[in-house]
Short mmCIF file of C-alpha atoms and ligand atoms in Angstrom, two decimals:
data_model
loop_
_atom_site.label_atom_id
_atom_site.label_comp_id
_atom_site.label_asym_id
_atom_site.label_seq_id
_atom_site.Cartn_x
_atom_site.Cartn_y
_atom_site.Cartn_z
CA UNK A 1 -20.78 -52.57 -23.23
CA UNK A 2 -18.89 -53.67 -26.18
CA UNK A 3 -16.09 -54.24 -24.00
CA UNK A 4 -17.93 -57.13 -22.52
CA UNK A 5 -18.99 -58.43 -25.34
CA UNK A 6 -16.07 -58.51 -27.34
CA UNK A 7 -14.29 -60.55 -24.23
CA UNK A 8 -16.47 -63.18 -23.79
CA UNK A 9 -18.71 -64.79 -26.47
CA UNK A 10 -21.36 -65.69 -23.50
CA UNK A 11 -23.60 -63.06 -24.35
CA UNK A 12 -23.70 -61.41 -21.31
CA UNK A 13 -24.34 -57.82 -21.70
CA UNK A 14 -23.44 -55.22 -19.09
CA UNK A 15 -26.63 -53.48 -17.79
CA UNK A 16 -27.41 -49.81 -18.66
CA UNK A 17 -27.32 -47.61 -15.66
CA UNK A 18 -30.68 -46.40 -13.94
CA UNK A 19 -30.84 -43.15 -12.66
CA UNK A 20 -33.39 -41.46 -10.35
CA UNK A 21 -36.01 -39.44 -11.48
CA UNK A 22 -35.09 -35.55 -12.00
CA UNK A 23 -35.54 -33.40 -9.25
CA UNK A 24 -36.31 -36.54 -6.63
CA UNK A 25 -33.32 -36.80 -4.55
CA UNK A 26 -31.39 -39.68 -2.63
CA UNK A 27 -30.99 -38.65 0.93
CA UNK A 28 -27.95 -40.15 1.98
CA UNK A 29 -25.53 -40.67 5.36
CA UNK A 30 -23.76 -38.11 6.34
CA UNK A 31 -26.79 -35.24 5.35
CA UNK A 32 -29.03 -38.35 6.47
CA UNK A 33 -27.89 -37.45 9.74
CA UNK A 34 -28.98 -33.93 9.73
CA UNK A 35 -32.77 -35.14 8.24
CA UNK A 36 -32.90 -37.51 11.85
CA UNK A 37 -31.55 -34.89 14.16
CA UNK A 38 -34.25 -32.05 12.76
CA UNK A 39 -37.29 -34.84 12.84
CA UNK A 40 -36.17 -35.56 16.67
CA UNK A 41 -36.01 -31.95 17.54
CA UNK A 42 -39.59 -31.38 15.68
CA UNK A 43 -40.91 -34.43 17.27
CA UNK A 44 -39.81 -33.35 21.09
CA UNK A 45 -41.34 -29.77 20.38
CA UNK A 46 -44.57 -30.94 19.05
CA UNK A 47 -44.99 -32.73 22.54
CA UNK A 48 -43.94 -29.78 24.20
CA UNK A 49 -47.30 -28.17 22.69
CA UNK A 50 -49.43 -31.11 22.42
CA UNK A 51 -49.52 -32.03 18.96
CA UNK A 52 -50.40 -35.42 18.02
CA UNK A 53 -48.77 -37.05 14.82
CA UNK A 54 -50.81 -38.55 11.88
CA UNK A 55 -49.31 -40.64 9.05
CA UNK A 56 -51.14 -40.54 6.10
CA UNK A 57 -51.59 -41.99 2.46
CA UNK A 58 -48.96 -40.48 -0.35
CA UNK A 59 -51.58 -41.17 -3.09
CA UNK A 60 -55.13 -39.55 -3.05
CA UNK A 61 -57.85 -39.11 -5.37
CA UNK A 62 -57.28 -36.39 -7.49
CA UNK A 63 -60.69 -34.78 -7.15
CA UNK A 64 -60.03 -33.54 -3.07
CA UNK A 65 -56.91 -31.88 -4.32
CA UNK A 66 -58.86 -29.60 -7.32
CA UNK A 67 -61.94 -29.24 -4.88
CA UNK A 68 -59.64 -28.70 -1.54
CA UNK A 69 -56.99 -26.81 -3.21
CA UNK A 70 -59.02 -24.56 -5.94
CA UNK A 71 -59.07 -25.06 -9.72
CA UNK A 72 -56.75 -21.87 -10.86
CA UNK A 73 -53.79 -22.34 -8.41
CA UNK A 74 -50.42 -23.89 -9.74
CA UNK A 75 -50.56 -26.58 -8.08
CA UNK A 76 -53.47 -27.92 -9.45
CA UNK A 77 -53.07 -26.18 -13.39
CA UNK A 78 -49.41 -27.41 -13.49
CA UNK A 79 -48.06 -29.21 -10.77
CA UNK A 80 -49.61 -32.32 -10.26
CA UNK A 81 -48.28 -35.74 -10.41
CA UNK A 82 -52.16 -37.59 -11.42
CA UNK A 83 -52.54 -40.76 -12.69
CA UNK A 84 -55.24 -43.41 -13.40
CA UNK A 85 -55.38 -46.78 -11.75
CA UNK A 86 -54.72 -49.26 -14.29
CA UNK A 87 -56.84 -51.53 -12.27
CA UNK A 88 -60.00 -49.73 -11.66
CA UNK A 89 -60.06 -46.45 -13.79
CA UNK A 90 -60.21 -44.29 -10.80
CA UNK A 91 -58.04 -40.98 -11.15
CA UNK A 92 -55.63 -40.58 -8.11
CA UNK A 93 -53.22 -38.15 -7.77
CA UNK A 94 -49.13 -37.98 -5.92
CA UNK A 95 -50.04 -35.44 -2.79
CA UNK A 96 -48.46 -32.34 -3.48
CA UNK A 97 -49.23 -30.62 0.21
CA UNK A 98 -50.82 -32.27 3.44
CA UNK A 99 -53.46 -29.76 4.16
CA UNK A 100 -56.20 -31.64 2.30
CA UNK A 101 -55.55 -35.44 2.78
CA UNK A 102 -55.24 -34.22 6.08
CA UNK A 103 -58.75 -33.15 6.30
CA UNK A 104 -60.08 -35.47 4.24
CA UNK A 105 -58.83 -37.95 7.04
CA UNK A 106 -60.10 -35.99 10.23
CA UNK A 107 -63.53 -35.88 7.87
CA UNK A 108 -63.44 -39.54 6.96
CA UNK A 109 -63.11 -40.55 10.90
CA UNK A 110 -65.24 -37.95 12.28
CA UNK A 111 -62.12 -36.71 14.67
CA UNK A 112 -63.60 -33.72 15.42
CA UNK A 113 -66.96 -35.44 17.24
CA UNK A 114 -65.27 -34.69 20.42
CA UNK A 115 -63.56 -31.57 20.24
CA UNK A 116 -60.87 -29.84 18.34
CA UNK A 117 -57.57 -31.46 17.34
CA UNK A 118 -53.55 -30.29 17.27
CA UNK A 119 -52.09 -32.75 15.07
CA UNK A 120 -48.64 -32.68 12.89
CA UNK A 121 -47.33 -34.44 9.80
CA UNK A 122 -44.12 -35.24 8.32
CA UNK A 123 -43.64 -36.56 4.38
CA UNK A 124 -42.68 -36.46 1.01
CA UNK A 125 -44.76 -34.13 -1.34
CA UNK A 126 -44.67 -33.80 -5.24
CA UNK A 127 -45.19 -31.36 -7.55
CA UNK A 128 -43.98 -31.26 -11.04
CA UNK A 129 -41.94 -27.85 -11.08
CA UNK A 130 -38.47 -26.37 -12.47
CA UNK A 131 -36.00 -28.29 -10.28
CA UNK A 132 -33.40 -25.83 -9.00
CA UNK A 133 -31.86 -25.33 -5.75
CA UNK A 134 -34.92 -25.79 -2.52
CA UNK A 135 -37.19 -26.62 -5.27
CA UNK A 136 -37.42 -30.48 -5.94
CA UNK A 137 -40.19 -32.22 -7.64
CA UNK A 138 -40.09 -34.69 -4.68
CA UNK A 139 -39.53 -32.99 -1.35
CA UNK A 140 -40.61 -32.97 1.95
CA UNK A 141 -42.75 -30.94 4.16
CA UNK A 142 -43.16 -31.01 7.71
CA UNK A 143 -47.28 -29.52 8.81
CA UNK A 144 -48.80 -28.98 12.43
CA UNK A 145 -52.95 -28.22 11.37
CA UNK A 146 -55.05 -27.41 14.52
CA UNK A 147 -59.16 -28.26 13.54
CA UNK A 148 -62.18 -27.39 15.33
CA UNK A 149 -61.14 -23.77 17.00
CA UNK A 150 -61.87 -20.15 15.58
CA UNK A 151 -60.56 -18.21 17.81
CA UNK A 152 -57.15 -16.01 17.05
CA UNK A 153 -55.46 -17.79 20.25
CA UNK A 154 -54.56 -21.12 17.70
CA UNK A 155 -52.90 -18.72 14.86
CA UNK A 156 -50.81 -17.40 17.19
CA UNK A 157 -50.00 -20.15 18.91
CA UNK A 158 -48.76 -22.42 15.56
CA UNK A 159 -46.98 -19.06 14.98
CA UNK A 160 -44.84 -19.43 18.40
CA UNK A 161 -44.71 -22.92 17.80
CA UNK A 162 -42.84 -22.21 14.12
CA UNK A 163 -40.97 -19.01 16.05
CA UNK A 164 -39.66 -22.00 19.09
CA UNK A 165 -38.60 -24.43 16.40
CA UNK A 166 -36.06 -21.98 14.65
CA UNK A 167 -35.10 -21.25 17.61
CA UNK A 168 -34.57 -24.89 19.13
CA UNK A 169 -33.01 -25.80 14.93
CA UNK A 170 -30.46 -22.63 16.02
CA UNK A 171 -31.84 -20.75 12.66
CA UNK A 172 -30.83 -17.20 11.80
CA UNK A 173 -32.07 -14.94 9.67
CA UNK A 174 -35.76 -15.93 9.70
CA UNK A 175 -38.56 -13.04 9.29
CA UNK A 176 -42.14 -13.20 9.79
CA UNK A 177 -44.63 -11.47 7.57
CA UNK A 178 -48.46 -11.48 8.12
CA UNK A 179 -51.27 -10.59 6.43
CA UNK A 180 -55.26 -11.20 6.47
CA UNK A 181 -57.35 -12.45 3.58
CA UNK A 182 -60.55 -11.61 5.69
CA UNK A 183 -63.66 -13.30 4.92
CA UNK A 184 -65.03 -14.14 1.63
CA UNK A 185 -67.24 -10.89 1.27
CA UNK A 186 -64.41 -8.79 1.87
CA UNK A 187 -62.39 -10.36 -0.49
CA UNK A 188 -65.72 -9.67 -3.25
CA UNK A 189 -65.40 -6.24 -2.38
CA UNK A 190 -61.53 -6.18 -2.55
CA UNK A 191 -61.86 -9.00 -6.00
CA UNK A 192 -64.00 -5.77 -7.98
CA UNK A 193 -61.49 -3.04 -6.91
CA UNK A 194 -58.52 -5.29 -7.65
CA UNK A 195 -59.49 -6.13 -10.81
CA UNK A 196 -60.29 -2.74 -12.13
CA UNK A 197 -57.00 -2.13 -10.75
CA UNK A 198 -55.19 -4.57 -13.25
CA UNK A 199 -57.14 -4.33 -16.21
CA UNK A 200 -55.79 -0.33 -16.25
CA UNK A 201 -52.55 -1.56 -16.29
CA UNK A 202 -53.09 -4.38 -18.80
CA UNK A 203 -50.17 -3.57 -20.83
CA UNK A 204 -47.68 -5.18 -18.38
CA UNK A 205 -49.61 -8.34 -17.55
CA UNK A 206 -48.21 -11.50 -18.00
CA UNK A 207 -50.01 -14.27 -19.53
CA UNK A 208 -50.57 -16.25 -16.51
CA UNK A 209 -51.71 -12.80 -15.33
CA UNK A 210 -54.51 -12.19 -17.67
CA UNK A 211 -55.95 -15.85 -17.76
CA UNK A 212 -56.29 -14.61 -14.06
CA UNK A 213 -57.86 -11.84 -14.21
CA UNK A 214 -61.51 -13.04 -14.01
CA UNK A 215 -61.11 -16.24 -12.39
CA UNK A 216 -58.52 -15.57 -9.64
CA UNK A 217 -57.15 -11.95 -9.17
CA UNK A 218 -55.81 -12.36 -6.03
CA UNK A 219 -53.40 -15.18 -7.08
CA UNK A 220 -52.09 -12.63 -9.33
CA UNK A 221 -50.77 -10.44 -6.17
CA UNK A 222 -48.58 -13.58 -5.35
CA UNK A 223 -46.59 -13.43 -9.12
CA UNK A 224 -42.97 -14.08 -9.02
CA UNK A 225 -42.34 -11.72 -12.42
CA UNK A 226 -40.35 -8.53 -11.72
CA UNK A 227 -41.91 -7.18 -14.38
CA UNK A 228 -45.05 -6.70 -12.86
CA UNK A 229 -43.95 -5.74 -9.68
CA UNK A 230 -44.99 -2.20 -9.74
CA UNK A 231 -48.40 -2.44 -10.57
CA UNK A 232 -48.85 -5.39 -7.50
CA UNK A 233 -47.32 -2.90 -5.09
CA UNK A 234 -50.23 -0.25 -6.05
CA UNK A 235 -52.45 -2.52 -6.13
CA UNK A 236 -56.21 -2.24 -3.85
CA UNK A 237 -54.92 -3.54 -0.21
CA UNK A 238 -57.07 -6.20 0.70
CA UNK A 239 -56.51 -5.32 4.57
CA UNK A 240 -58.49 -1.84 3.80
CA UNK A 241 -61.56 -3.95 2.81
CA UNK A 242 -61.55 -6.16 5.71
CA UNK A 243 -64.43 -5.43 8.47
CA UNK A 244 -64.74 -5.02 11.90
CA UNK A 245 -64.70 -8.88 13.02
CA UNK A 246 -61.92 -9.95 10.93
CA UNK A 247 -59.95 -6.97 11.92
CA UNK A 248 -60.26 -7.88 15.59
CA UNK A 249 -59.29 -11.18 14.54
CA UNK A 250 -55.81 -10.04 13.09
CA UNK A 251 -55.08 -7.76 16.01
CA UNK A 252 -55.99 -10.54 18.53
CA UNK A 253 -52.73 -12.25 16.54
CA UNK A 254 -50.63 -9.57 16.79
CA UNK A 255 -51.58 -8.69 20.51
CA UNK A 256 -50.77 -11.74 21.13
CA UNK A 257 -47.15 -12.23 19.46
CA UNK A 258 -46.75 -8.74 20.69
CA UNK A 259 -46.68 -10.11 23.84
CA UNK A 260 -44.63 -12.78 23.05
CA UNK A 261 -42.05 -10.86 21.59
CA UNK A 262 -42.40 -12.03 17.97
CA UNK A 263 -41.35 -9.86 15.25
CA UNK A 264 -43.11 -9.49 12.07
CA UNK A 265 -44.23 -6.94 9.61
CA UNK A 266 -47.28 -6.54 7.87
CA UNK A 267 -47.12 -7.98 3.89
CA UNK A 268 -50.72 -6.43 2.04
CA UNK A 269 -49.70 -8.96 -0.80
CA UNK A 270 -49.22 -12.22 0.82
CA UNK A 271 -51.83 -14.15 -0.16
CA UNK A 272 -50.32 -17.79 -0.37
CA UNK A 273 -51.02 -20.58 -3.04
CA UNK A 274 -53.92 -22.21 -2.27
CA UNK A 275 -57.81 -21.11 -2.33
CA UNK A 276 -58.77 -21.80 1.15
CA UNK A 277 -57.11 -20.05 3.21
CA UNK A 278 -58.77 -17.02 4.92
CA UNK A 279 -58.23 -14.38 7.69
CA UNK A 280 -55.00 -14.65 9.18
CA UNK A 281 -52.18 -15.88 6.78
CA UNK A 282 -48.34 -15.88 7.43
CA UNK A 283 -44.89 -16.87 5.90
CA UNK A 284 -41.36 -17.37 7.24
CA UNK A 285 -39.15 -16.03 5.15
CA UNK A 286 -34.99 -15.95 5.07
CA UNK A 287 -32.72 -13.74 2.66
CA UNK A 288 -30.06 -16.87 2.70
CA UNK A 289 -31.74 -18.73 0.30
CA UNK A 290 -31.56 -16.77 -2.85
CA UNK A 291 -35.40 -16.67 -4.24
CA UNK A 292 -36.71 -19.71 -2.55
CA UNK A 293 -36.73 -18.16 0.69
CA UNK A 294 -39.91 -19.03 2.04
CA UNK A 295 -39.14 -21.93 4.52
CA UNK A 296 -42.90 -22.26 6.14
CA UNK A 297 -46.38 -20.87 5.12
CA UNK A 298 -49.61 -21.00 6.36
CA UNK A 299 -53.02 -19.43 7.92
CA UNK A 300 -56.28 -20.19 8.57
CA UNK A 301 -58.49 -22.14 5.94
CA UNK A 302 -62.13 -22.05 7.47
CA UNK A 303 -63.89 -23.47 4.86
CA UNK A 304 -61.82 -26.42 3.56
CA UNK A 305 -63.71 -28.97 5.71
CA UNK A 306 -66.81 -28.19 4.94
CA UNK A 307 -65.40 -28.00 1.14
CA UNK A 308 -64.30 -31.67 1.55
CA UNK A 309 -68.03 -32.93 2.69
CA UNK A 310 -67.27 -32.36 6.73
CA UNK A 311 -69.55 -30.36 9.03
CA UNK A 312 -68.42 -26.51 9.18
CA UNK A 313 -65.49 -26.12 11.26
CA UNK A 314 -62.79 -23.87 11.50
CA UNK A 315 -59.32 -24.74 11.10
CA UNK A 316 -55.77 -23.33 10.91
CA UNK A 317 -52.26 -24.60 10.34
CA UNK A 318 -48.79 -24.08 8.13
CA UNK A 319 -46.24 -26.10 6.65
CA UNK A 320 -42.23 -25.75 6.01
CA UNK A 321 -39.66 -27.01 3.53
CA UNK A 322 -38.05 -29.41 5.07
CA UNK A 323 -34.97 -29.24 2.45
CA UNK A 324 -34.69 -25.54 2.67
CA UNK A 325 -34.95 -25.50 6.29
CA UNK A 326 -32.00 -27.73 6.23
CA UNK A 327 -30.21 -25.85 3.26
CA UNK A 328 -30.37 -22.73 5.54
CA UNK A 329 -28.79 -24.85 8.13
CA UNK A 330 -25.77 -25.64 6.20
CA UNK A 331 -25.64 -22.11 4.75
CA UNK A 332 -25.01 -20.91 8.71
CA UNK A 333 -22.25 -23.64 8.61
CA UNK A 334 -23.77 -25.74 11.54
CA UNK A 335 -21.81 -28.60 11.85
CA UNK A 336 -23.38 -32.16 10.62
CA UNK A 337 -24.20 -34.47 13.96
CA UNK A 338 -21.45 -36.64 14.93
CA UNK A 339 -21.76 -40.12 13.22
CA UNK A 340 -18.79 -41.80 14.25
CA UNK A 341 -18.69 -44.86 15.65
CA UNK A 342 -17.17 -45.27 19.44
CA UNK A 343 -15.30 -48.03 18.86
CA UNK A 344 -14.47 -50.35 15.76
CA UNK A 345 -13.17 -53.76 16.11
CA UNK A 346 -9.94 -55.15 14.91
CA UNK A 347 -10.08 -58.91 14.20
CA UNK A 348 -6.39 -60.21 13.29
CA UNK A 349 -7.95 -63.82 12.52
CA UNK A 350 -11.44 -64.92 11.77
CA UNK A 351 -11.36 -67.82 14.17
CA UNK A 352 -11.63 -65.30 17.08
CA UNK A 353 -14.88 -63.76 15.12
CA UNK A 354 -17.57 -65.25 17.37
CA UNK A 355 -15.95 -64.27 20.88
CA UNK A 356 -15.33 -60.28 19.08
CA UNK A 357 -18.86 -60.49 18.00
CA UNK A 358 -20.35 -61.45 21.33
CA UNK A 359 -18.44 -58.74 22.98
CA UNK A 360 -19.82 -56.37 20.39
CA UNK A 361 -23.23 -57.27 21.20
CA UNK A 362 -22.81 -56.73 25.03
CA UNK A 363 -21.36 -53.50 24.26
CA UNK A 364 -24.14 -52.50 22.50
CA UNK A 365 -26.50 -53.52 24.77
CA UNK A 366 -24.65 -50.95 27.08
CA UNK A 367 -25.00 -47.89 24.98
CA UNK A 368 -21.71 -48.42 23.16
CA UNK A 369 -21.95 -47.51 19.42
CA UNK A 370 -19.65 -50.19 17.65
CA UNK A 371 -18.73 -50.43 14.24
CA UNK A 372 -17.35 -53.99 13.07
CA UNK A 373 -14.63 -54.64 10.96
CA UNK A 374 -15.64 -56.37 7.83
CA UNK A 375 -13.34 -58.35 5.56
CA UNK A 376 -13.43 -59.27 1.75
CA UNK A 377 -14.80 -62.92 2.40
CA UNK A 378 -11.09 -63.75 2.42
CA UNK A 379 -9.62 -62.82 5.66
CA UNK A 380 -10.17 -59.97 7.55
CA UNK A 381 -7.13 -58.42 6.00
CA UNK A 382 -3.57 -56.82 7.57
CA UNK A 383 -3.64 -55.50 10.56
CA UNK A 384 -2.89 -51.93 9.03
CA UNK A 385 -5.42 -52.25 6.61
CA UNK A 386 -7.85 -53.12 9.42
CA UNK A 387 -6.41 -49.86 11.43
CA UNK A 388 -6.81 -47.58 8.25
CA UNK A 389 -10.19 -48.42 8.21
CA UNK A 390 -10.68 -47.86 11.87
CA UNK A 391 -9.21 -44.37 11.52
CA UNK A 392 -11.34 -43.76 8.33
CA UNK A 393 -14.11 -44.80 10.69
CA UNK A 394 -13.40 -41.42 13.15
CA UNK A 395 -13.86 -43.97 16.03
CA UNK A 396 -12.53 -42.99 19.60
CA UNK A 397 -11.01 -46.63 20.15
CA UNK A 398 -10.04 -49.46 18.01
CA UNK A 399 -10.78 -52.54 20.27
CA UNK A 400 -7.81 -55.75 18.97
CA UNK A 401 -9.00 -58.67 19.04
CA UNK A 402 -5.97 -60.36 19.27
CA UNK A 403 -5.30 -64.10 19.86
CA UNK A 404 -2.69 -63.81 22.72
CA UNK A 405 -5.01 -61.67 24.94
CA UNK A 406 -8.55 -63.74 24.11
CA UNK A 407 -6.95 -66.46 25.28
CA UNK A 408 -6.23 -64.78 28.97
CA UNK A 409 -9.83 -63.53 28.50
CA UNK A 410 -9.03 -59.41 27.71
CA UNK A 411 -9.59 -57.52 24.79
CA UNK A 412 -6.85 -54.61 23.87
CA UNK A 413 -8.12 -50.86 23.73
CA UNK A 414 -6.44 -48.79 21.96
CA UNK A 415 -7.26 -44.37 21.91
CA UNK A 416 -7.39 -43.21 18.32
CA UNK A 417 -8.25 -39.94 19.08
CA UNK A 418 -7.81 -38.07 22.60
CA UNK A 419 -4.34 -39.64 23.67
CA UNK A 420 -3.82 -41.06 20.52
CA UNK A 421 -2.10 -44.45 20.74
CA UNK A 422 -2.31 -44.94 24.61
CA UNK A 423 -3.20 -48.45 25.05
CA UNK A 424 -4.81 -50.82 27.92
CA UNK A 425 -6.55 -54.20 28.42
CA UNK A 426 -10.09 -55.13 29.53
CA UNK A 427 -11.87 -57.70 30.91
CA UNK A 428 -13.98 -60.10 29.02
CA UNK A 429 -16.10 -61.14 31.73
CA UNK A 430 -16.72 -57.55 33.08
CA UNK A 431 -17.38 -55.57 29.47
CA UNK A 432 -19.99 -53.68 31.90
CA UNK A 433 -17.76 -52.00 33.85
CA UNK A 434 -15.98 -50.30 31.13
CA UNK A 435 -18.09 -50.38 28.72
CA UNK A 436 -18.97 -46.19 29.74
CA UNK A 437 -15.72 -45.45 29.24
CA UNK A 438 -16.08 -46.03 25.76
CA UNK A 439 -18.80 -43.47 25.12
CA UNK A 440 -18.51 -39.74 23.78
CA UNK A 441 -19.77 -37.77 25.81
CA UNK A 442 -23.12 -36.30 24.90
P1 ATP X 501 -43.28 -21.26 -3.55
O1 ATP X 501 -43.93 -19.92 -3.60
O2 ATP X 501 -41.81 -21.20 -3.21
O3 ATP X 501 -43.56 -22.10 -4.76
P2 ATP X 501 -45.48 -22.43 -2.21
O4 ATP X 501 -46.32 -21.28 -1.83
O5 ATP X 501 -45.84 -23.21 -3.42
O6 ATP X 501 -43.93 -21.99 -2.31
P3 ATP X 501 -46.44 -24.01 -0.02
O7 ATP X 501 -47.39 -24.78 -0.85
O8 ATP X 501 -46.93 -22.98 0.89
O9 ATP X 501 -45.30 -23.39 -0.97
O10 ATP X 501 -45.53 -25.05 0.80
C1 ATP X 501 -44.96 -24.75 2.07
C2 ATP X 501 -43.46 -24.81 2.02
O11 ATP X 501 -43.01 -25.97 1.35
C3 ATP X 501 -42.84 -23.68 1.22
O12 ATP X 501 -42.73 -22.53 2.01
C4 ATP X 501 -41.49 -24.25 0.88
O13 ATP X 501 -40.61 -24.11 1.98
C5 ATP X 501 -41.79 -25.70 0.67
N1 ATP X 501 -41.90 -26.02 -0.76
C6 ATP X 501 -42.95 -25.78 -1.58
N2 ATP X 501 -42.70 -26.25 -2.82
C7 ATP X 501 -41.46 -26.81 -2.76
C8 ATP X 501 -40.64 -27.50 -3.72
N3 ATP X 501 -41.04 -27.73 -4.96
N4 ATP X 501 -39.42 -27.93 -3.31
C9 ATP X 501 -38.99 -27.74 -2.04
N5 ATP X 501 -39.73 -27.11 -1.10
C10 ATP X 501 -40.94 -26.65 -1.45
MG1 MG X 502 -45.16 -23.23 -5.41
#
């Protein structure tokens, strides 16, 4: 800065340099690429099972999130991104999941009037946590929620529709593990039994631990601490309190991936982050990822829309990571999608610019994927500068526009790849009839 100032007495002072917020990331070409290709491939198989996509607000008010959600979760104690409209007081809040706009939405428009629903959401989510690696403060979650059915058939069913999408994303490594939260008796007769449990081993309780105790025991079974790991393995099992209904329930699931050939084991200590899920509940866990390994959660939450102000209804659905779905991708070494251009145009002299454009646009209108050669504003620049850049480009061809052939209407194509230098002219008039030639195969 002093620099500038010191050369020029206009007091023009160089700008200080803005940086993103910590823990949002810039996605950026090439891994862009890899974002597009695992949106098209979620997009196809969410058609394949009838899933219907809803795009929904980024900001809601903060009150559906600590009623949806539950008051003594992290999320809600810690996590939160909630502000107040400067405009009209009213306290709004950054979503940090898509389970409970989600509902609020199907709620708001009365969706469910005529039946149940399949839908799926992509989006950014926030939550104010420790950034480290698959744990951002903005990232990005990817949901399919079905609303309006009870029966076991819909768990198991967003279960093989997680299981197809590792498949079709070509991910290794990925477990299962289930559990059941049962229904909220159960889990009073489990809560009483738990915490008896806990409060004999006091001694090795955590802080967070013991401010849970009374108001949300369960969430305690879900602690990250080593330290306590011990007395959650010995804990009460919450599946030995469950009753005759929501034990069908569960084996209904597990007949039914059975059948399908999904593996899983039973987890007695998953219980998941939020409040409101119930009966069935599920992760998908890899061992690539260090300790964020959980790539997708979710289970049933019958009791959120009635929660939110709807009519009772039950309701069931999961979400994954985006980012660690895609760090788990690069960990196999999958290579990114191609992004290279087919062909990138050489222009010796800007008066042939408008012909080389219009042939451009026809080729693109054709399927070809052309990348333009740009110059300084001065010129378009040597020739070998203009072929360094088509080489940097990983084209197939570099098209020349040179003078001599424009003027007997052909354009020179030149292999910079396969056959690397062989050479031939084209027609002008007839850029359909080669312009196939031009494309990679797909
Ligand atoms: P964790 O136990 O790792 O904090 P969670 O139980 O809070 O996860 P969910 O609320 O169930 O996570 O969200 C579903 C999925 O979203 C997670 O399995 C994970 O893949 C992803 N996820 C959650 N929080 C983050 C984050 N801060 N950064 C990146 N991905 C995240
Ligand atoms: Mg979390």
């Amino acid at each position: 800065m002093s620099e500038s100032l010191k050369e020029n007495n206009t007091k023009i002072v160089k700008a200080q340099k803005l940086v993103g917020v910590k823990g949002m990331n810039d996605i950026l070409p090439p891994d862009s690429a890899r974002w597009e290709w695992l949106e098209g491939q979620v997009r196809a198989l969410m058609a394949r099972y009838a899933y219907r996509n809803v795009r929904l607000p980024i900001v809601e008010p903060t009150a559906l999130f600590v009623r949806g959600l539950g008051e003594v979760t992290d999320i809600v104690e810690k996590e939160m991104y909630s502000f107040e409209d400067r405009l009209n007081g009213e306290q709004l809040t950054l979503r940090p999941e898509g389970t409970a706009g989600l509902v609020r939405s199907v709620v708001e428009h009365n969706l469910l009037y005529e039946g149940g629903k399949r839908l799926y959401y992509m989006g950014p989510m926030f939550r104010h946590e420790r950034p480290q690696r698959g744990r951002y403060r903005q990232f990005h979650q990817i949901g399919a929620e079905v609303l309006g059915f009870g029966g076991a058939e819909v768990d198991a069913e967003l279960i093989l529709l997680a299981n197809d999408l590792w498949k079709v994303l070509g991910l290794k490594d990925v477990r299962l593990e289930l559990n059941s939260l049962g229904q909220p008796a159960e889990r009073q007769a489990h809560r009483a039994a738990l915490i008896a449990h806990l409060e004999k081993h006091s001694d090795v309780l955590d802080e967070e631990a013991k401010r849970r105790l009374h108001s949300n025991p369960l969430r305690i079974l879900d602690t990250k601490n080593p330290a306590m790991q011990s007395v959650v393995e010995s804990a009460p099992r919450l599946l030995d309190f469950l009753g005759e209904a929501s034990l069908a329930h569960f084996n209904a699931v597990k007949a039914i991936l059975d059948a399908n050939g999904v593996a899983y084991s039973i987890n007695p200590r998953l219980v998941r982050g939020m409040d409101y899920y119930n009966l069935t509940v599920f992760e998908f866990i890899t061992t690539s990822l260090g300790s964020q390994g959980t790539i997708c959660g979710g289970g049933r939450y019958d009791y959120l829309i009635e929660q939110v102000g709807g009519k009772p209804s039950p309701a069931v659905g999961w979400a994954l990571g985006v980012e660690r779905v895609l760090e788990l991708i690069k960990e196999q070494g999958e290579a990114l999608p191609d992004l290279a251009p087919d062909v990138y145009a050489i222009v010796p002299e800007t008066a042939t610019l408008p012909v080389a454009m219009q042939v451009l646009q026809a080729l693109r209108t054709h399927g070809v994927s052309a990348q333009m050669h740009a110059g300084s504003g001065e010129g378009m620049g040597s020739m070998k500068s203009q072929f360094k850049k088509a080489d940097g480009s990983g084209a197939r061809f570099a098209l020349i526009f040179g003078g001599d052939e424009l003027a007997k209407g052909q354009v020179t194509v030149k292999s910079l790849r396969d056959g690397l230098g062989a050479q031939r002219t084209e027609s002008l008039a007839h850029v359909a009839d080669w312009a196939q030639s031009l494309q990679s195969p797909h």
